[in-house]
CSV table of C-alpha atoms in Angstrom, one decimal:
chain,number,residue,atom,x,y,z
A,1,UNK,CA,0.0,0.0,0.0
A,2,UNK,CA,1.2,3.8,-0.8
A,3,UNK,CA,2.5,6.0,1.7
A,4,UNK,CA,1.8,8.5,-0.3
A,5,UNK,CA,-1.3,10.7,1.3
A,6,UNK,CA,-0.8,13.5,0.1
A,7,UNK,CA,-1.3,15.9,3.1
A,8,UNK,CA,0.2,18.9,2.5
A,9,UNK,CA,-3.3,19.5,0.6
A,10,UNK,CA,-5.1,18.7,3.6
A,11,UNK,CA,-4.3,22.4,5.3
A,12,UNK,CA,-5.0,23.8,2.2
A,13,UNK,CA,-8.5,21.8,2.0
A,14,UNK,CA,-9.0,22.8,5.8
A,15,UNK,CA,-8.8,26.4,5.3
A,16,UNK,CA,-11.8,26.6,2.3
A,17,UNK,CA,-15.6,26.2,2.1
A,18,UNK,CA,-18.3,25.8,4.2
A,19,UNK,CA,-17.7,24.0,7.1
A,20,UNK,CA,-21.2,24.5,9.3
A,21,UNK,CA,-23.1,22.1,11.3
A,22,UNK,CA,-26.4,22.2,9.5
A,23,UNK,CA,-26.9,19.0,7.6
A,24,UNK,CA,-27.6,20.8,4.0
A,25,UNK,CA,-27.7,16.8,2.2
A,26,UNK,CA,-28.3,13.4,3.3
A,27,UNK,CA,-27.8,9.8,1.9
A,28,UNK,CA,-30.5,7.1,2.7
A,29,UNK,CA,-30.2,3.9,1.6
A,30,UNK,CA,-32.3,1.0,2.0
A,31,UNK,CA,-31.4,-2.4,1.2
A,32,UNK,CA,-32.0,-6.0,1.2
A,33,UNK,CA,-29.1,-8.4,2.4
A,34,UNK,CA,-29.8,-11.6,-0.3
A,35,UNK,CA,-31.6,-15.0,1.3
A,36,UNK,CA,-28.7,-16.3,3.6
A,37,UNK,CA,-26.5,-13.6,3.7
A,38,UNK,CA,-28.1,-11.5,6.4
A,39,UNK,CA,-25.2,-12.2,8.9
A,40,UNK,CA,-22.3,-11.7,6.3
A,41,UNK,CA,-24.1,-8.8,4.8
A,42,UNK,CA,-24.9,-7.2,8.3
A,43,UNK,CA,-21.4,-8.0,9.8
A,44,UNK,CA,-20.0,-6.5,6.5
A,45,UNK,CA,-21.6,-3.1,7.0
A,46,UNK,CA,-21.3,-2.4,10.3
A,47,UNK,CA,-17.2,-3.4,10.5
A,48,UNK,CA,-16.1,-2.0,7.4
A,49,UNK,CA,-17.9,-0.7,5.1
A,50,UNK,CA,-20.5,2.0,7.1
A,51,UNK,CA,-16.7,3.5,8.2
A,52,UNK,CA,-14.9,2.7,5.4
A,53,UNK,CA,-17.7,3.9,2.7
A,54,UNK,CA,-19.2,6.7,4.3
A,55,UNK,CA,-18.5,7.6,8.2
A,56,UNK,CA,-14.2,7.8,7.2
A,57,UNK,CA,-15.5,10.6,4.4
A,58,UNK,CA,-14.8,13.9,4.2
A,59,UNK,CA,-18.2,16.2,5.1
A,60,UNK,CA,-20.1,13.2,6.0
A,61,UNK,CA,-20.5,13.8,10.0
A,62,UNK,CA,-23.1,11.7,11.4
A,63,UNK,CA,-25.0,8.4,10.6
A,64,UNK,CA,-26.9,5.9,12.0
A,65,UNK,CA,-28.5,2.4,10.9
A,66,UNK,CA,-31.8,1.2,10.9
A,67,UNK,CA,-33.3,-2.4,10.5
A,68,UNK,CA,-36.9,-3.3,9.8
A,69,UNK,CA,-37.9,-7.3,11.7
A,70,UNK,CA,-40.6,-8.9,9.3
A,71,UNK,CA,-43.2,-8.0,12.1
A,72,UNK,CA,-42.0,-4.3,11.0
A,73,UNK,CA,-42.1,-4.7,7.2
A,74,UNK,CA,-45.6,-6.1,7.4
A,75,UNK,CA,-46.5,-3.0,8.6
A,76,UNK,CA,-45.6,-1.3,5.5
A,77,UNK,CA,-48.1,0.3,3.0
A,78,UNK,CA,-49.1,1.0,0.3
A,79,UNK,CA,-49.0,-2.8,-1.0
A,80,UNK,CA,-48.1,-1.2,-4.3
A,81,UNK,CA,-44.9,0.7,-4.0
A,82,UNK,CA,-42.8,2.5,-7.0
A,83,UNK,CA,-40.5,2.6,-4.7
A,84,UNK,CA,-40.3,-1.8,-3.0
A,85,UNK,CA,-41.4,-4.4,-4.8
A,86,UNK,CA,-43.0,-6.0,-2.9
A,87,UNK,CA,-43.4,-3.1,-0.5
A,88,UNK,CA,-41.6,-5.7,2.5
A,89,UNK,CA,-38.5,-5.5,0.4
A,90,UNK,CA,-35.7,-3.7,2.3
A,91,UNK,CA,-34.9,-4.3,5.9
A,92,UNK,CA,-32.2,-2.0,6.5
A,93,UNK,CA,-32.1,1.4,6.0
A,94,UNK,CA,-28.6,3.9,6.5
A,95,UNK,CA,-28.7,7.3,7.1
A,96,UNK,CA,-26.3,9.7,7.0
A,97,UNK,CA,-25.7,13.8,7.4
A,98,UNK,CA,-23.5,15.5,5.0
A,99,UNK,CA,-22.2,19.4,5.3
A,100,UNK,CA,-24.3,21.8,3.3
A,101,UNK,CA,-22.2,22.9,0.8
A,102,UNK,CA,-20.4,20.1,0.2
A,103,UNK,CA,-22.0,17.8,-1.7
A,104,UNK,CA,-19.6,18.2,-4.8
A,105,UNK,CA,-17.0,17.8,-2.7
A,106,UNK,CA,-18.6,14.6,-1.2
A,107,UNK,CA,-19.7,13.1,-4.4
A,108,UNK,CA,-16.0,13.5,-5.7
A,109,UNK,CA,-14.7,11.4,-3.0
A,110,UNK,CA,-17.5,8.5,-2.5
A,111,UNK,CA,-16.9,8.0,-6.3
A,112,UNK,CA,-13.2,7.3,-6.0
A,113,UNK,CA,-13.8,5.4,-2.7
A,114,UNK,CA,-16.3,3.1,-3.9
A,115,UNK,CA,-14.4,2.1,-6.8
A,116,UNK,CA,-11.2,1.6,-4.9
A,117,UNK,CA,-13.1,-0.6,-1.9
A,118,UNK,CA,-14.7,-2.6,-5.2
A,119,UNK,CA,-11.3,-3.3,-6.9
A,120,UNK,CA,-10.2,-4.2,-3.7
A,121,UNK,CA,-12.5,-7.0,-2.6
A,122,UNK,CA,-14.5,-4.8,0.3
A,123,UNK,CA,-17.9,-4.3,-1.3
A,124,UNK,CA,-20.6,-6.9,-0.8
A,125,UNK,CA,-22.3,-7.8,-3.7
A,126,UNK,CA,-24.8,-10.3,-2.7
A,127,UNK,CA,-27.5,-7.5,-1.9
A,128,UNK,CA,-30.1,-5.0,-3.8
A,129,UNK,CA,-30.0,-1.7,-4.2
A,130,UNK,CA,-34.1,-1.3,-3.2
A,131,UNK,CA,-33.7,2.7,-2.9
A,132,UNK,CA,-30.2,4.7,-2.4
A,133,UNK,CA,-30.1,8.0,-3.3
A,134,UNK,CA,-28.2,11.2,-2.3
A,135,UNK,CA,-31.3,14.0,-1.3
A,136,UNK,CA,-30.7,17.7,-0.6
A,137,UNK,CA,-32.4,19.3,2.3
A,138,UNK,CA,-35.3,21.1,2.5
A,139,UNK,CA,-36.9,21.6,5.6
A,140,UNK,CA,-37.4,20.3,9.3
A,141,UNK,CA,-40.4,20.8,11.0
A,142,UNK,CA,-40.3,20.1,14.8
A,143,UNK,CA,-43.0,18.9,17.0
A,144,UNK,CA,-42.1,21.1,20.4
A,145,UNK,CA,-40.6,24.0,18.8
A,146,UNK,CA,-36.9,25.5,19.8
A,147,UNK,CA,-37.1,23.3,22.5
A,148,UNK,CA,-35.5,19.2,22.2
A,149,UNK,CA,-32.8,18.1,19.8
A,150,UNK,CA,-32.0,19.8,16.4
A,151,UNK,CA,-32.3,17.8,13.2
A,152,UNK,CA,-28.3,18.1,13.8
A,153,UNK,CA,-28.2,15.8,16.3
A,154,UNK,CA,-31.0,13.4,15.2
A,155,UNK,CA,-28.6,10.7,13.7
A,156,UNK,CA,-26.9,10.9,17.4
A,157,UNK,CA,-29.8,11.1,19.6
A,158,UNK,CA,-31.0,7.6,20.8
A,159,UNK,CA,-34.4,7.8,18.7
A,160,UNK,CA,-36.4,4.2,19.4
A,161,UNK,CA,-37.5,4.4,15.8
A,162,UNK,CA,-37.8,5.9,12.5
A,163,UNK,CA,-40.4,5.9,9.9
A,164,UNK,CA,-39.6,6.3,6.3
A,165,UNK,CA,-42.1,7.9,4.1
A,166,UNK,CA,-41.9,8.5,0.0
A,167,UNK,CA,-44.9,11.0,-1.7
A,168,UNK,CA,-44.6,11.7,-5.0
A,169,UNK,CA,-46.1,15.0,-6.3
A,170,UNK,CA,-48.6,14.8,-9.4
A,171,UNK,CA,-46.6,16.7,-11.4
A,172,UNK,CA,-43.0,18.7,-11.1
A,173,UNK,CA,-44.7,21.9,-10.7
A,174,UNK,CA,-46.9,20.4,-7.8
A,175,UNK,CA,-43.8,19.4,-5.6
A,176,UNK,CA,-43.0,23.0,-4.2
A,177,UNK,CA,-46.8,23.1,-3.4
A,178,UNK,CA,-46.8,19.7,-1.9
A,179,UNK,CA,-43.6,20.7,0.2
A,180,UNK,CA,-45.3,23.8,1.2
A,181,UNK,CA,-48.3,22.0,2.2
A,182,UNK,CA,-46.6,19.3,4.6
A,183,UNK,CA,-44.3,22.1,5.7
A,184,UNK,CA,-47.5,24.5,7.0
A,185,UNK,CA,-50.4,22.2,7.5
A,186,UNK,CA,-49.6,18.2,7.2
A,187,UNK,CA,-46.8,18.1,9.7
A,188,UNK,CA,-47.7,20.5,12.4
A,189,UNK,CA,-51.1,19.0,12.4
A,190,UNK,CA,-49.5,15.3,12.8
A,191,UNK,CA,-46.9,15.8,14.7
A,192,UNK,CA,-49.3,17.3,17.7
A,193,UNK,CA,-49.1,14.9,21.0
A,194,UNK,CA,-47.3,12.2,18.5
A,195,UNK,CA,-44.2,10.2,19.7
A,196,UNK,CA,-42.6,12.1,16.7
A,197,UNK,CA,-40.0,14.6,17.8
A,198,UNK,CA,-39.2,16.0,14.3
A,199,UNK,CA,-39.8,15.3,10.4
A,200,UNK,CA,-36.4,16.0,8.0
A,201,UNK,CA,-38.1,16.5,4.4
A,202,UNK,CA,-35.5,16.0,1.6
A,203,UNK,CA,-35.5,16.1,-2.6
A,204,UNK,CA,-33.4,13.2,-4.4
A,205,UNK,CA,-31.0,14.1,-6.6
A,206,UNK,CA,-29.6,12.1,-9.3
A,207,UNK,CA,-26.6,10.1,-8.8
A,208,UNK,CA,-23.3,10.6,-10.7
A,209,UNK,CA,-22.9,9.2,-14.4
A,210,UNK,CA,-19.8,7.3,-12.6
A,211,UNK,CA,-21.2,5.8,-9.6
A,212,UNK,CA,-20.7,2.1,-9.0
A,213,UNK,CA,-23.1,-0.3,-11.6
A,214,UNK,CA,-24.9,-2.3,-8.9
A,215,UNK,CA,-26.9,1.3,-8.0
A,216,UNK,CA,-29.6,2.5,-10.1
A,217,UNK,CA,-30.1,5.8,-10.9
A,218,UNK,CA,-32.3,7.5,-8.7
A,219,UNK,CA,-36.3,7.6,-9.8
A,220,UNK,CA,-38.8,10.8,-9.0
A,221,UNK,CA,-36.1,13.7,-9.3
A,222,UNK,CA,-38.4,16.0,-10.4
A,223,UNK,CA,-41.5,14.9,-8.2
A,224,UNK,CA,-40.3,13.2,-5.2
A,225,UNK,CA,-39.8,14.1,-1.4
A,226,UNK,CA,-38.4,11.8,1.4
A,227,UNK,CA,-39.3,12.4,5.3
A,228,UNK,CA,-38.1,11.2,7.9
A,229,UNK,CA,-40.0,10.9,11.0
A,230,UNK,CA,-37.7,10.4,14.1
A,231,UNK,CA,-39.7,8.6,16.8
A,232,UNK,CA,-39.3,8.3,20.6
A,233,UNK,CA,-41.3,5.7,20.8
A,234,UNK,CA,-41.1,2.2,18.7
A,235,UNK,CA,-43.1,2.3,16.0
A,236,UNK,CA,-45.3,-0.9,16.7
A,237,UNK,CA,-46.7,1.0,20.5
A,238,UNK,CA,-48.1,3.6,18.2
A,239,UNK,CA,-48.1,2.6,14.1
A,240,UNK,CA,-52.1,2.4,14.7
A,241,UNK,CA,-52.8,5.7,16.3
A,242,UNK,CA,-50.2,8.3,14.2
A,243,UNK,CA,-48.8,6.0,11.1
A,244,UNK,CA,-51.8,4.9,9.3
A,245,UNK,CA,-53.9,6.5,7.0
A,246,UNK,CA,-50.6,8.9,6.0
A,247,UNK,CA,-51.5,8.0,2.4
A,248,UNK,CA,-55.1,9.1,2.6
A,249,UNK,CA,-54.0,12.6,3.6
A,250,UNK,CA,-52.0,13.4,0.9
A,251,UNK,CA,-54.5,12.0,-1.3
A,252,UNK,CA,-56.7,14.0,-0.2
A,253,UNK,CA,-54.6,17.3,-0.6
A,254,UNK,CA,-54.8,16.8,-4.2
A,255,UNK,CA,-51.2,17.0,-4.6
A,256,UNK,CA,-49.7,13.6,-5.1
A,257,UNK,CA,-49.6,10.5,-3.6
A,258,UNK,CA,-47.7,8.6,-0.9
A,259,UNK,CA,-45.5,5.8,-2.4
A,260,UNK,CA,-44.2,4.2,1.0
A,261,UNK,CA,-44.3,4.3,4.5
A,262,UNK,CA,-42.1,2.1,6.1
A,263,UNK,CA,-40.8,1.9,10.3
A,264,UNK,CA,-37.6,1.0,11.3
A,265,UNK,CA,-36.2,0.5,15.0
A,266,UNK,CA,-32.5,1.1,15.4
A,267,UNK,CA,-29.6,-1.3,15.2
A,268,UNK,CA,-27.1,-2.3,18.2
A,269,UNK,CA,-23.6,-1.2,16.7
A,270,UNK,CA,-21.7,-4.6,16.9
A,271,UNK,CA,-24.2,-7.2,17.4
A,272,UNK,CA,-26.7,-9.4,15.1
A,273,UNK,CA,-29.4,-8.3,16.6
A,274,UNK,CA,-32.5,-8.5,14.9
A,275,UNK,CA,-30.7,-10.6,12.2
A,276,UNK,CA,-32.9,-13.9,13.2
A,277,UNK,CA,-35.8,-11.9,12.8
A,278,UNK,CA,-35.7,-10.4,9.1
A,279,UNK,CA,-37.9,-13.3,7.4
């Protein structure tokens, strides 16, 4: 292995750009291990690659991993998804901050990365890609005001649960009004008394003409937004009371439709758990 590092650029790197807190761009990824590889694909990530192929990377500050058991996936709606099929497909979802302003930056370096972990042997392959995209920020809306953790810390904080919702806006020109919409009326309205501390809303953006083959290019560019509903509660103890009927409402707002809603519960850094409990 080169020695060669190259860190007389680093001071040079240090001393340029944004460099604030506020996490201006995000990469979710949800995937599904392949039947039999849930322990080698789950021991995979978490030693190596959620360091090595994200947490190691410049700008990317914060992550955390999520797992959905089948009791949690059978919670999922709508049945038909654009975004699983079948909507029970992906049971482990990453998320991870990066610095506003630097998503060039970012993009540069998870390109090389990737292909240099791939040439070498460290990327699993015996998984699927169900929905991995790279989203840019565009509003948090919080359930008890200034007061509680930031959306900065929400990958830190020890949240019992997240719920991952996908709407899709009629048309392109709808999806400013639809954001609008959630951002004003829907989420307020929801997140009143729920065990929901915040909702981040993000828009996808397409992925480099260079990323790695085994990711597809991101669908819903134009029309898309992605929440994420941080819970502090799990999301079976109240799924019935705050989680269903999501897609009705946005229905019902004229503006689009809701293409999944999906609950998660956090994974134990280091351990199988929940591995037994995927299928």
């Amino acid at each position: 292995m080169s020695d060669d590092t190259r860190s007389e650029l680093y001071a040079e790197l240090a001393a340029v750009g944004p460099y604030g807190t506020h996490p201006g761009h995000a990469l979710i990824t949800m995937v599904e291990p392949h039947p039999g590889h849930e322990y080698a694909y789950n021991r995979w990530y978490e030693d190596d690659h959620y360091y090595a192929g994200a947490m190691a990377m410049p700008w990317m500050y914060a992550g955390r991993r999520w797992v959905a058991t089948r009791e949690l996936q059978l919670l999922r709606y709508p049945e038909k998804s654009a975004v699983a099929q079948p909507v029970t497909t992906g049971c482990y979802l990453s998320t991870y901050w990066i610095t506003a302003g630097r998503y060039d930056d970012h993009m540069r370096w998870t390109v090389a990365i990737n292909r240099r972990l791939n040439r070498d042997g460290r990327v699993y392959h015996d998984r699927t890609h169900v929905l991995t995209a790279f989203q840019d920020h565009e509003v948090t809306v919080y359930r008890d005001g200034a007061a509680g953790p930031r959306d900065v810390h929400a990958l830190d904080h020890p949240y019992a649960g997240l719920v991952l919702q996908v709407v899709e806006a009629g048309a392109p020109e709808q999806r400013p009004q639809m954001l609008e919409w959630l951002r004003s009326r829907h989420l307020p309205k929801r997140l009143a008394g729920s065990p929901a501390a915040m909702v981040t809303v993000f828009r996808p953006t397409p992925l480099p003409g260079d990323r790695m083959t085994y990711v597809k290019q991101v669908e819903g560019v134009d029309t898309r937004l992605t929440l994420l509903w941080f819970l502090q509660a799990d999301p079976r103890e109240c799924w019935e009371t705050f989680f269903t009927g999501l897609d009705t409402a946005v229905a019902e707002s004229g503006l689009g439709r809701v293409e999944l809603v999906a609950p998660f519960v956090p994974t134990v850094p280091g351990t199988d758990q929940y591995v037994d409990r995927l299928r």
